[in-house]
Amino acid sequence: MNLRQIEILRAIIRYNTTVAAARALGLSQPAVSNAIKTMEDQAGFALFQRVNNRIYPTAEAKILAEDAEAIFEMHDRFVGRIRDLRDSRAGHLRLVATPPLGYGVVAAAIRDTQALRPKIRTYFDVRRYEGVIASVETHHAELGFVLGFSPQPGLSAETLFEGSMVCVMHPGHPLAGQAAIAPADLGRHRFIALERGTKLGEATRDAFAQAGEPFEFTSEVRYGNTACVLAEAGAGVAIVDPLTAATNRFQLAVRAFLPETPVAASVVWAENRALSRLSWFFLDRVRDVVRHVPLRASPSGAAAAYKHPE
């Protein structure tokens, strides 16, 4: 007995007449009657008793119909899953990002996605640039988010944001009164550098070289978030990407850094792996977050509670 025949058996038991069952199923009455005959031939026993133009299920038919309910419940769940996947309401996301994007833009996009699609599961990791690329290449993550992506074979990419590095400091810092900060300005103050060998660390060092200024620092950190924490604590001035400065709840003055040092945020995925509908849905949320990031510099002015250590 196939699924369609079981569906007809179920409808006849529910409606008690072949005419009503046929109407509910969108079939003709003769088609339903023929289905009954076929089912009884296959089963080898009667499924219905006929009394005064009405049919009544036998005890055996009722047993089969009761057992069939589990099949229809499973089928309904299956259809629901298809609908959820079609509408990006179910499934899972595997994401990886470098800290500047992972702790800000991507985290906010995960929040927005889960608010709209509460049934999905998200697997999220934060790694260094090389780790993000490796995770995407080996299919451990479907989407990777990085700053300063360099095109390479086997990977597709989309630029999500383009901007310039900024200077961050405690609002009471002496440099907070300037609209823009140059390497020459930083020589007189404690400077928090991004780690040598990282893309942003090397970009900062190139900017100092371009300005003809020595690159001297009092603290060196791996990530922009760490630099912001130190700057907020009054430990110095840092140069970070604008997304880190704008998407975290730091109490910082944010000023332009000159010479202008470009930085771009990208999403990458494996060329040999088609993105799921849910991944495209998530990317739309990321674009929304980036579109609304407040990138303007904070107002100038000193904070009374700040005691400058220099």
PDB file of C-alpha atoms in Angstrom:
ATOM      1  CA  MET A   1       0.000   0.000   0.000  1.00  0.00           C
ATOM      2  CA  ASN A   2       1.549   3.314  -1.047  1.00  0.00           C
ATOM      3  CA  LEU A   3       1.229   6.712   0.651  1.00  0.00           C
ATOM      4  CA  ARG A   4      -1.591   7.867  -1.647  1.00  0.00           C
ATOM      5  CA  GLN A   5      -3.631   4.748  -0.924  1.00  0.00           C
ATOM      6  CA  ILE A   6      -3.112   5.199   2.812  1.00  0.00           C
ATOM      7  CA  GLU A   7      -4.264   8.800   2.439  1.00  0.00           C
ATOM      8  CA  ILE A   8      -7.466   7.587   0.715  1.00  0.00           C
ATOM      9  CA  LEU A   9      -8.044   4.985   3.465  1.00  0.00           C
ATOM     10  CA  ARG A  10      -7.665   7.685   6.073  1.00  0.00           C
ATOM     11  CA  ALA A  11     -10.080  10.049   4.279  1.00  0.00           C
ATOM     12  CA  ILE A  12     -12.787   7.411   3.879  1.00  0.00           C
ATOM     13  CA  ILE A  13     -12.636   6.550   7.586  1.00  0.00           C
ATOM     14  CA  ARG A  14     -12.859  10.241   8.461  1.00  0.00           C
ATOM     15  CA  TYR A  15     -15.760  11.142   6.136  1.00  0.00           C
ATOM     16  CA  ASN A  16     -17.670   7.788   5.991  1.00  0.00           C
ATOM     17  CA  THR A  17     -18.576   8.132   2.295  1.00  0.00           C
ATOM     18  CA  THR A  18     -16.534   7.794  -0.860  1.00  0.00           C
ATOM     19  CA  VAL A  19     -18.135  10.960  -2.241  1.00  0.00           C
ATOM     20  CA  ALA A  20     -16.991  13.099   0.704  1.00  0.00           C
ATOM     21  CA  ALA A  21     -13.557  11.481   0.706  1.00  0.00           C
ATOM     22  CA  ALA A  22     -13.197  12.116  -3.024  1.00  0.00           C
ATOM     23  CA  ARG A  23     -14.173  15.770  -2.575  1.00  0.00           C
ATOM     24  CA  ALA A  24     -11.662  16.261   0.227  1.00  0.00           C
ATOM     25  CA  LEU A  25      -8.856  14.676  -1.800  1.00  0.00           C
ATOM     26  CA  GLY A  26      -9.734  16.311  -5.108  1.00  0.00           C
ATOM     27  CA  LEU A  27     -10.477  12.956  -6.743  1.00  0.00           C
ATOM     28  CA  SER A  28     -13.484  11.480  -8.504  1.00  0.00           C
ATOM     29  CA  GLN A  29     -15.765   9.104  -6.609  1.00  0.00           C
ATOM     30  CA  PRO A  30     -15.011   6.216  -9.022  1.00  0.00           C
ATOM     31  CA  ALA A  31     -11.286   6.758  -8.432  1.00  0.00           C
ATOM     32  CA  VAL A  32     -11.798   6.368  -4.693  1.00  0.00           C
ATOM     33  CA  SER A  33     -13.928   3.252  -5.159  1.00  0.00           C
ATOM     34  CA  ASN A  34     -11.294   1.728  -7.423  1.00  0.00           C
ATOM     35  CA  ALA A  35      -8.625   2.546  -4.849  1.00  0.00           C
ATOM     36  CA  ILE A  36     -10.598   0.680  -2.174  1.00  0.00           C
ATOM     37  CA  LYS A  37     -10.800  -2.407  -4.398  1.00  0.00           C
ATOM     38  CA  THR A  38      -7.062  -2.248  -5.138  1.00  0.00           C
ATOM     39  CA  MET A  39      -6.170  -1.858  -1.455  1.00  0.00           C
ATOM     40  CA  GLU A  40      -8.364  -4.779  -0.434  1.00  0.00           C
ATOM     41  CA  ASP A  41      -6.837  -6.953  -3.176  1.00  0.00           C
ATOM     42  CA  GLN A  42      -3.339  -6.048  -1.959  1.00  0.00           C
ATOM     43  CA  ALA A  43      -4.205  -6.563   1.707  1.00  0.00           C
ATOM     44  CA  GLY A  44      -6.041  -9.851   1.120  1.00  0.00           C
ATOM     45  CA  PHE A  45      -8.970  -8.925   3.370  1.00  0.00           C
ATOM     46  CA  ALA A  46     -11.910  -6.490   3.478  1.00  0.00           C
ATOM     47  CA  LEU A  47     -11.244  -2.991   4.670  1.00  0.00           C
ATOM     48  CA  PHE A  48     -14.822  -1.689   4.593  1.00  0.00           C
ATOM     49  CA  GLN A  49     -18.350  -2.906   5.093  1.00  0.00           C
ATOM     50  CA  ARG A  50     -21.064  -1.425   2.877  1.00  0.00           C
ATOM     51  CA  VAL A  51     -24.463  -0.685   4.481  1.00  0.00           C
ATOM     52  CA  ASN A  52     -27.185   1.439   2.825  1.00  0.00           C
ATOM     53  CA  ASN A  53     -24.867   3.343   0.509  1.00  0.00           C
ATOM     54  CA  ARG A  54     -22.441   4.044   3.321  1.00  0.00           C
ATOM     55  CA  ILE A  55     -19.190   2.332   4.109  1.00  0.00           C
ATOM     56  CA  TYR A  56     -17.777   1.532   7.512  1.00  0.00           C
ATOM     57  CA  PRO A  57     -14.190   0.562   8.252  1.00  0.00           C
ATOM     58  CA  THR A  58     -13.468  -2.904   9.507  1.00  0.00           C
ATOM     59  CA  ALA A  59     -11.457  -3.445  12.674  1.00  0.00           C
ATOM     60  CA  GLU A  60      -8.433  -4.217  10.491  1.00  0.00           C
ATOM     61  CA  ALA A  61      -8.849  -0.946   8.577  1.00  0.00           C
ATOM     62  CA  LYS A  62      -8.982   0.999  11.840  1.00  0.00           C
ATOM     63  CA  ILE A  63      -5.751  -0.634  13.015  1.00  0.00           C
ATOM     64  CA  LEU A  64      -4.024   0.277   9.741  1.00  0.00           C
ATOM     65  CA  ALA A  65      -5.353   3.844   9.884  1.00  0.00           C
ATOM     66  CA  GLU A  66      -4.152   4.260  13.454  1.00  0.00           C
ATOM     67  CA  ASP A  67      -0.680   3.043  12.544  1.00  0.00           C
ATOM     68  CA  ALA A  68      -0.687   5.348   9.511  1.00  0.00           C
ATOM     69  CA  GLU A  69      -1.081   8.472  11.652  1.00  0.00           C
ATOM     70  CA  ALA A  70       2.605   8.333  12.569  1.00  0.00           C
ATOM     71  CA  ILE A  71       3.438   8.310   8.852  1.00  0.00           C
ATOM     72  CA  PHE A  72       1.364  11.428   8.225  1.00  0.00           C
ATOM     73  CA  GLU A  73       2.819  13.210  11.231  1.00  0.00           C
ATOM     74  CA  MET A  74       6.286  12.494   9.885  1.00  0.00           C
ATOM     75  CA  HIS A  75       5.204  13.675   6.431  1.00  0.00           C
ATOM     76  CA  ASP A  76       3.815  16.922   7.887  1.00  0.00           C
ATOM     77  CA  ARG A  77       7.096  17.546   9.696  1.00  0.00           C
ATOM     78  CA  PHE A  78       8.985  16.842   6.487  1.00  0.00           C
ATOM     79  CA  VAL A  79       6.850  19.301   4.518  1.00  0.00           C
ATOM     80  CA  GLY A  80       7.296  21.845   7.298  1.00  0.00           C
ATOM     81  CA  ARG A  81      11.060  21.413   7.157  1.00  0.00           C
ATOM     82  CA  ILE A  82      11.020  22.031   3.398  1.00  0.00           C
ATOM     83  CA  ARG A  83       8.992  25.184   3.973  1.00  0.00           C
ATOM     84  CA  ASP A  84      11.353  26.360   6.716  1.00  0.00           C
ATOM     85  CA  LEU A  85      14.408  25.763   4.543  1.00  0.00           C
ATOM     86  CA  ARG A  86      12.769  27.521   1.603  1.00  0.00           C
ATOM     87  CA  ASP A  87      12.031  30.550   3.801  1.00  0.00           C
ATOM     88  CA  SER A  88      15.419  30.319   5.597  1.00  0.00           C
ATOM     89  CA  ARG A  89      13.605  29.649   8.879  1.00  0.00           C
ATOM     90  CA  ALA A  90      15.556  26.503   9.777  1.00  0.00           C
ATOM     91  CA  GLY A  91      18.980  24.978   9.270  1.00  0.00           C
ATOM     92  CA  HIS A  92      22.385  25.937  10.601  1.00  0.00           C
ATOM     93  CA  LEU A  93      25.054  28.511   9.957  1.00  0.00           C
ATOM     94  CA  ARG A  94      28.771  27.864  10.291  1.00  0.00           C
ATOM     95  CA  LEU A  95      30.616  31.160  10.538  1.00  0.00           C
ATOM     96  CA  VAL A  96      34.146  32.268  11.317  1.00  0.00           C
ATOM     97  CA  ALA A  97      35.566  35.780  11.561  1.00  0.00           C
ATOM     98  CA  THR A  98      38.596  37.728  12.608  1.00  0.00           C
ATOM     99  CA  PRO A  99      38.083  39.630  15.905  1.00  0.00           C
ATOM    100  CA  PRO A 100      37.485  43.106  14.402  1.00  0.00           C
ATOM    101  CA  LEU A 101      34.447  41.761  12.533  1.00  0.00           C
ATOM    102  CA  GLY A 102      33.504  38.868  14.802  1.00  0.00           C
ATOM    103  CA  TYR A 103      33.106  40.969  17.940  1.00  0.00           C
ATOM    104  CA  GLY A 104      31.091  43.671  16.201  1.00  0.00           C
ATOM    105  CA  VAL A 105      29.416  43.356  12.815  1.00  0.00           C
ATOM    106  CA  VAL A 106      29.059  39.576  12.713  1.00  0.00           C
ATOM    107  CA  ALA A 107      27.833  39.340  16.307  1.00  0.00           C
ATOM    108  CA  ALA A 108      25.150  41.942  15.577  1.00  0.00           C
ATOM    109  CA  ALA A 109      24.117  40.121  12.393  1.00  0.00           C
ATOM    110  CA  ILE A 110      23.806  36.828  14.328  1.00  0.00           C
ATOM    111  CA  ARG A 111      21.555  38.592  16.827  1.00  0.00           C
ATOM    112  CA  ASP A 112      19.347  39.990  14.057  1.00  0.00           C
ATOM    113  CA  THR A 113      19.209  36.679  12.186  1.00  0.00           C
ATOM    114  CA  GLN A 114      18.176  34.702  15.244  1.00  0.00           C
ATOM    115  CA  ALA A 115      15.495  37.258  16.090  1.00  0.00           C
ATOM    116  CA  LEU A 116      13.976  36.750  12.635  1.00  0.00           C
ATOM    117  CA  ARG A 117      14.694  33.013  12.339  1.00  0.00           C
ATOM    118  CA  PRO A 118      14.599  31.530  15.877  1.00  0.00           C
ATOM    119  CA  LYS A 119      14.786  27.908  14.689  1.00  0.00           C
ATOM    120  CA  ILE A 120      18.278  28.155  13.217  1.00  0.00           C
ATOM    121  CA  ARG A 121      21.460  27.076  14.962  1.00  0.00           C
ATOM    122  CA  THR A 122      24.642  29.092  14.650  1.00  0.00           C
ATOM    123  CA  TYR A 123      28.171  27.719  14.994  1.00  0.00           C
ATOM    124  CA  PHE A 124      30.531  30.677  15.296  1.00  0.00           C
ATOM    125  CA  ASP A 125      34.264  30.963  15.897  1.00  0.00           C
ATOM    126  CA  VAL A 126      36.724  33.868  16.042  1.00  0.00           C
ATOM    127  CA  ARG A 127      40.213  33.277  14.650  1.00  0.00           C
ATOM    128  CA  ARG A 128      43.186  35.018  13.134  1.00  0.00           C
ATOM    129  CA  TYR A 129      43.123  35.818   9.421  1.00  0.00           C
ATOM    130  CA  GLU A 130      44.917  32.622   8.416  1.00  0.00           C
ATOM    131  CA  GLY A 131      42.542  30.521  10.513  1.00  0.00           C
ATOM    132  CA  VAL A 132      39.490  32.085   8.888  1.00  0.00           C
ATOM    133  CA  ILE A 133      40.789  31.375   5.392  1.00  0.00           C
ATOM    134  CA  ALA A 134      41.716  27.788   6.313  1.00  0.00           C
ATOM    135  CA  SER A 135      38.269  27.141   7.825  1.00  0.00           C
ATOM    136  CA  VAL A 136      36.541  28.275   4.643  1.00  0.00           C
ATOM    137  CA  GLU A 137      38.904  26.339   2.372  1.00  0.00           C
ATOM    138  CA  THR A 138      38.325  23.101   4.320  1.00  0.00           C
ATOM    139  CA  HIS A 139      34.550  23.678   4.521  1.00  0.00           C
ATOM    140  CA  HIS A 140      34.573  23.860   8.312  1.00  0.00           C
ATOM    141  CA  ALA A 141      32.807  27.197   7.875  1.00  0.00           C
ATOM    142  CA  GLU A 142      30.516  28.301   5.097  1.00  0.00           C
ATOM    143  CA  LEU A 143      31.239  32.017   5.464  1.00  0.00           C
ATOM    144  CA  GLY A 144      34.378  33.772   6.660  1.00  0.00           C
ATOM    145  CA  PHE A 145      34.712  37.470   7.531  1.00  0.00           C
ATOM    146  CA  VAL A 146      38.077  39.214   7.342  1.00  0.00           C
ATOM    147  CA  LEU A 147      39.753  42.582   6.991  1.00  0.00           C
ATOM    148  CA  GLY A 148      42.253  43.158   4.196  1.00  0.00           C
ATOM    149  CA  PHE A 149      41.396  40.113   2.087  1.00  0.00           C
ATOM    150  CA  SER A 150      43.876  39.298  -0.668  1.00  0.00           C
ATOM    151  CA  PRO A 151      42.269  37.383  -3.585  1.00  0.00           C
ATOM    152  CA  GLN A 152      43.381  33.783  -3.898  1.00  0.00           C
ATOM    153  CA  PRO A 153      42.398  30.752  -6.003  1.00  0.00           C
ATOM    154  CA  GLY A 154      39.427  28.726  -4.809  1.00  0.00           C
ATOM    155  CA  LEU A 155      37.783  31.527  -2.862  1.00  0.00           C
ATOM    156  CA  SER A 156      35.000  33.917  -3.792  1.00  0.00           C
ATOM    157  CA  ALA A 157      34.646  37.202  -1.944  1.00  0.00           C
ATOM    158  CA  GLU A 158      32.430  40.224  -1.580  1.00  0.00           C
ATOM    159  CA  THR A 159      33.608  43.541  -0.170  1.00  0.00           C
ATOM    160  CA  LEU A 160      31.206  44.584   2.576  1.00  0.00           C
ATOM    161  CA  PHE A 161      32.852  47.815   3.705  1.00  0.00           C
ATOM    162  CA  GLU A 162      35.634  50.178   2.683  1.00  0.00           C
ATOM    163  CA  GLY A 163      37.002  52.862   4.974  1.00  0.00           C
ATOM    164  CA  SER A 164      40.139  54.193   6.616  1.00  0.00           C
ATOM    165  CA  MET A 165      41.935  53.494   9.890  1.00  0.00           C
ATOM    166  CA  VAL A 166      41.109  55.802  12.781  1.00  0.00           C
ATOM    167  CA  CYS A 167      42.789  56.987  15.963  1.00  0.00           C
ATOM    168  CA  VAL A 168      41.097  56.154  19.286  1.00  0.00           C
ATOM    169  CA  MET A 169      41.804  57.520  22.731  1.00  0.00           C
ATOM    170  CA  HIS A 170      40.166  58.354  26.038  1.00  0.00           C
ATOM    171  CA  PRO A 171      37.863  61.392  25.577  1.00  0.00           C
ATOM    172  CA  GLY A 172      40.064  63.341  27.984  1.00  0.00           C
ATOM    173  CA  HIS A 173      43.296  62.705  26.096  1.00  0.00           C
ATOM    174  CA  PRO A 174      45.156  65.858  24.874  1.00  0.00           C
ATOM    175  CA  LEU A 175      44.862  64.686  21.238  1.00  0.00           C
ATOM    176  CA  ALA A 176      41.070  64.399  21.490  1.00  0.00           C
ATOM    177  CA  GLY A 177      40.850  68.113  20.697  1.00  0.00           C
ATOM    178  CA  GLN A 178      42.265  67.577  17.202  1.00  0.00           C
ATOM    179  CA  ALA A 179      40.131  66.663  14.183  1.00  0.00           C
ATOM    180  CA  ALA A 180      42.853  64.417  12.740  1.00  0.00           C
ATOM    181  CA  ILE A 181      45.940  62.696  14.115  1.00  0.00           C
ATOM    182  CA  ALA A 182      49.239  62.205  12.264  1.00  0.00           C
ATOM    183  CA  PRO A 183      52.238  60.005  13.147  1.00  0.00           C
ATOM    184  CA  ALA A 184      54.164  63.108  14.235  1.00  0.00           C
ATOM    185  CA  ASP A 185      51.452  63.818  16.834  1.00  0.00           C
ATOM    186  CA  LEU A 186      51.774  60.327  18.314  1.00  0.00           C
ATOM    187  CA  GLY A 187      55.488  60.622  18.962  1.00  0.00           C
ATOM    188  CA  ARG A 188      54.793  62.749  22.034  1.00  0.00           C
ATOM    189  CA  HIS A 189      52.293  60.317  23.593  1.00  0.00           C
ATOM    190  CA  ARG A 190      51.974  56.710  24.656  1.00  0.00           C
ATOM    191  CA  PHE A 191      51.153  54.648  21.562  1.00  0.00           C
ATOM    192  CA  ILE A 192      49.401  51.256  21.451  1.00  0.00           C
ATOM    193  CA  ALA A 193      50.500  49.388  18.320  1.00  0.00           C
ATOM    194  CA  LEU A 194      48.861  46.498  16.516  1.00  0.00           C
ATOM    195  CA  GLU A 195      51.077  43.437  16.276  1.00  0.00           C
ATOM    196  CA  ARG A 196      53.781  43.233  13.630  1.00  0.00           C
ATOM    197  CA  GLY A 197      52.971  40.673  10.933  1.00  0.00           C
ATOM    198  CA  THR A 198      49.211  41.272  11.043  1.00  0.00           C
ATOM    199  CA  LYS A 199      47.615  43.030   8.074  1.00  0.00           C
ATOM    200  CA  LEU A 200      46.526  46.062  10.076  1.00  0.00           C
ATOM    201  CA  GLY A 201      49.764  46.168  12.051  1.00  0.00           C
ATOM    202  CA  GLU A 202      51.793  46.279   8.850  1.00  0.00           C
ATOM    203  CA  ALA A 203      49.444  48.872   7.314  1.00  0.00           C
ATOM    204  CA  THR A 204      50.011  51.122  10.334  1.00  0.00           C
ATOM    205  CA  ARG A 205      53.780  50.739  10.099  1.00  0.00           C
ATOM    206  CA  ASP A 206      53.627  51.598   6.383  1.00  0.00           C
ATOM    207  CA  ALA A 207      51.723  54.791   7.219  1.00  0.00           C
ATOM    208  CA  PHE A 208      54.459  55.861   9.646  1.00  0.00           C
ATOM    209  CA  ALA A 209      57.107  55.107   7.018  1.00  0.00           C
ATOM    210  CA  GLN A 210      55.165  57.124   4.455  1.00  0.00           C
ATOM    211  CA  ALA A 211      55.104  60.052   6.869  1.00  0.00           C
ATOM    212  CA  GLY A 212      58.817  59.647   7.574  1.00  0.00           C
ATOM    213  CA  GLU A 213      58.244  59.108  11.300  1.00  0.00           C
ATOM    214  CA  PRO A 214      59.821  56.421  13.500  1.00  0.00           C
ATOM    215  CA  PHE A 215      57.440  53.694  14.659  1.00  0.00           C
ATOM    216  CA  GLU A 216      57.739  53.643  18.433  1.00  0.00           C
ATOM    217  CA  PHE A 217      55.203  52.179  20.832  1.00  0.00           C
ATOM    218  CA  THR A 218      54.692  51.548  24.518  1.00  0.00           C
ATOM    219  CA  SER A 219      52.276  48.605  24.085  1.00  0.00           C
ATOM    220  CA  GLU A 220      51.776  46.079  21.300  1.00  0.00           C
ATOM    221  CA  VAL A 221      48.553  44.037  20.990  1.00  0.00           C
ATOM    222  CA  ARG A 222      47.228  41.524  18.511  1.00  0.00           C
ATOM    223  CA  TYR A 223      43.663  42.783  18.137  1.00  0.00           C
ATOM    224  CA  GLY A 224      41.981  46.153  17.730  1.00  0.00           C
ATOM    225  CA  ASN A 225      39.509  45.330  20.517  1.00  0.00           C
ATOM    226  CA  THR A 226      42.403  44.957  22.953  1.00  0.00           C
ATOM    227  CA  ALA A 227      43.863  48.245  21.758  1.00  0.00           C
ATOM    228  CA  CYS A 228      40.518  49.946  22.405  1.00  0.00           C
ATOM    229  CA  VAL A 229      40.341  48.503  25.916  1.00  0.00           C
ATOM    230  CA  LEU A 230      43.776  49.944  26.699  1.00  0.00           C
ATOM    231  CA  ALA A 231      42.938  53.279  25.100  1.00  0.00           C
ATOM    232  CA  GLU A 232      39.709  53.506  27.089  1.00  0.00           C
ATOM    233  CA  ALA A 233      41.693  52.831  30.268  1.00  0.00           C
ATOM    234  CA  GLY A 234      43.982  55.749  29.463  1.00  0.00           C
ATOM    235  CA  ALA A 235      46.995  53.634  28.533  1.00  0.00           C
ATOM    236  CA  GLY A 236      47.619  55.489  25.297  1.00  0.00           C
ATOM    237  CA  VAL A 237      46.420  56.173  21.770  1.00  0.00           C
ATOM    238  CA  ALA A 238      45.727  53.407  19.238  1.00  0.00           C
ATOM    239  CA  ILE A 239      45.127  53.169  15.505  1.00  0.00           C
ATOM    240  CA  VAL A 240      42.386  50.668  14.661  1.00  0.00           C
ATOM    241  CA  ASP A 241      39.928  49.859  11.910  1.00  0.00           C
ATOM    242  CA  PRO A 242      36.762  51.995  11.930  1.00  0.00           C
ATOM    243  CA  LEU A 243      34.390  49.055  12.422  1.00  0.00           C
ATOM    244  CA  THR A 244      36.053  48.031  15.676  1.00  0.00           C
ATOM    245  CA  ALA A 245      35.879  51.625  16.879  1.00  0.00           C
ATOM    246  CA  ALA A 246      32.231  52.018  15.896  1.00  0.00           C
ATOM    247  CA  THR A 247      30.563  48.681  16.698  1.00  0.00           C
ATOM    248  CA  ASN A 248      31.771  48.163  20.259  1.00  0.00           C
ATOM    249  CA  ARG A 249      30.563  50.025  23.343  1.00  0.00           C
ATOM    250  CA  PHE A 250      33.832  51.741  24.091  1.00  0.00           C
ATOM    251  CA  GLN A 251      33.856  55.211  25.627  1.00  0.00           C
ATOM    252  CA  LEU A 252      36.429  56.628  23.247  1.00  0.00           C
ATOM    253  CA  ALA A 253      37.180  59.680  21.182  1.00  0.00           C
ATOM    254  CA  VAL A 254      37.516  58.628  17.543  1.00  0.00           C
ATOM    255  CA  ARG A 255      39.548  60.825  15.215  1.00  0.00           C
ATOM    256  CA  ALA A 256      40.724  60.585  11.611  1.00  0.00           C
ATOM    257  CA  PHE A 257      44.223  59.216  11.058  1.00  0.00           C
ATOM    258  CA  LEU A 258      46.513  60.709   8.429  1.00  0.00           C
ATOM    259  CA  PRO A 259      47.986  59.668   6.082  1.00  0.00           C
ATOM    260  CA  GLU A 260      44.762  57.948   5.103  1.00  0.00           C
ATOM    261  CA  THR A 261      45.197  54.202   5.535  1.00  0.00           C
ATOM    262  CA  PRO A 262      42.528  52.232   3.640  1.00  0.00           C
ATOM    263  CA  VAL A 263      40.961  49.095   5.105  1.00  0.00           C
ATOM    264  CA  ALA A 264      38.248  46.848   3.654  1.00  0.00           C
ATOM    265  CA  ALA A 265      36.016  44.206   5.212  1.00  0.00           C
ATOM    266  CA  SER A 266      35.129  41.164   3.125  1.00  0.00           C
ATOM    267  CA  VAL A 267      33.130  37.958   3.323  1.00  0.00           C
ATOM    268  CA  VAL A 268      34.709  34.896   1.699  1.00  0.00           C
ATOM    269  CA  TRP A 269      33.399  31.455   0.770  1.00  0.00           C
ATOM    270  CA  ALA A 270      34.651  28.428  -1.149  1.00  0.00           C
ATOM    271  CA  GLU A 271      34.106  28.578  -4.913  1.00  0.00           C
ATOM    272  CA  ASN A 272      33.301  24.861  -5.077  1.00  0.00           C
ATOM    273  CA  ARG A 273      30.514  25.110  -2.497  1.00  0.00           C
ATOM    274  CA  ALA A 274      27.163  26.710  -3.294  1.00  0.00           C
ATOM    275  CA  LEU A 275      25.943  28.942  -0.487  1.00  0.00           C
ATOM    276  CA  SER A 276      22.702  27.918   1.217  1.00  0.00           C
ATOM    277  CA  ARG A 277      19.621  30.123   1.182  1.00  0.00           C
ATOM    278  CA  LEU A 278      20.198  30.715   4.890  1.00  0.00           C
ATOM    279  CA  SER A 279      23.747  31.943   4.224  1.00  0.00           C
ATOM    280  CA  TRP A 280      22.447  34.470   1.700  1.00  0.00           C
ATOM    281  CA  PHE A 281      19.808  35.536   4.225  1.00  0.00           C
ATOM    282  CA  PHE A 282      22.535  36.012   6.850  1.00  0.00           C
ATOM    283  CA  LEU A 283      24.654  38.031   4.424  1.00  0.00           C
ATOM    284  CA  ASP A 284      21.731  40.416   3.982  1.00  0.00           C
ATOM    285  CA  ARG A 285      21.679  40.926   7.753  1.00  0.00           C
ATOM    286  CA  VAL A 286      25.439  41.640   7.723  1.00  0.00           C
ATOM    287  CA  ARG A 287      24.945  44.204   4.955  1.00  0.00           C
ATOM    288  CA  ASP A 288      22.182  45.829   7.011  1.00  0.00           C
ATOM    289  CA  VAL A 289      24.451  46.066  10.063  1.00  0.00           C
ATOM    290  CA  VAL A 290      27.347  47.550   8.077  1.00  0.00           C
ATOM    291  CA  ARG A 291      25.004  50.017   6.386  1.00  0.00           C
ATOM    292  CA  HIS A 292      23.965  51.422   9.766  1.00  0.00           C
ATOM    293  CA  VAL A 293      27.365  51.514  11.469  1.00  0.00           C
ATOM    294  CA  PRO A 294      27.939  55.056  12.831  1.00  0.00           C
ATOM    295  CA  LEU A 295      31.375  55.939  11.480  1.00  0.00           C
ATOM    296  CA  ARG A 296      31.518  59.635  12.309  1.00  0.00           C
ATOM    297  CA  ALA A 297      34.135  60.802  14.810  1.00  0.00           C
ATOM    298  CA  SER A 298      33.013  61.390  18.359  1.00  0.00           C
ATOM    299  CA  PRO A 299      32.680  64.979  19.642  1.00  0.00           C
ATOM    300  CA  SER A 300      35.850  66.592  20.934  1.00  0.00           C
ATOM    301  CA  GLY A 301      36.235  67.637  24.528  1.00  0.00           C
ATOM    302  CA  ALA A 302      37.930  66.404  27.659  1.00  0.00           C
ATOM    303  CA  ALA A 303      36.370  64.200  30.310  1.00  0.00           C
ATOM    304  CA  ALA A 304      36.752  65.603  33.819  1.00  0.00           C
ATOM    305  CA  ALA A 305      37.312  62.186  35.389  1.00  0.00           C
ATOM    306  CA  TYR A 306      40.322  61.429  33.179  1.00  0.00           C
ATOM    307  CA  LYS A 307      43.786  61.823  34.649  1.00  0.00           C
ATOM    308  CA  HIS A 308      46.283  61.801  31.812  1.00  0.00           C
ATOM    309  CA  PRO A 309      49.378  59.779  32.832  1.00  0.00           C
ATOM    310  CA  GLU A 310      51.839  61.432  30.439  1.00  0.00           C
TER     311      GLU A 310
END
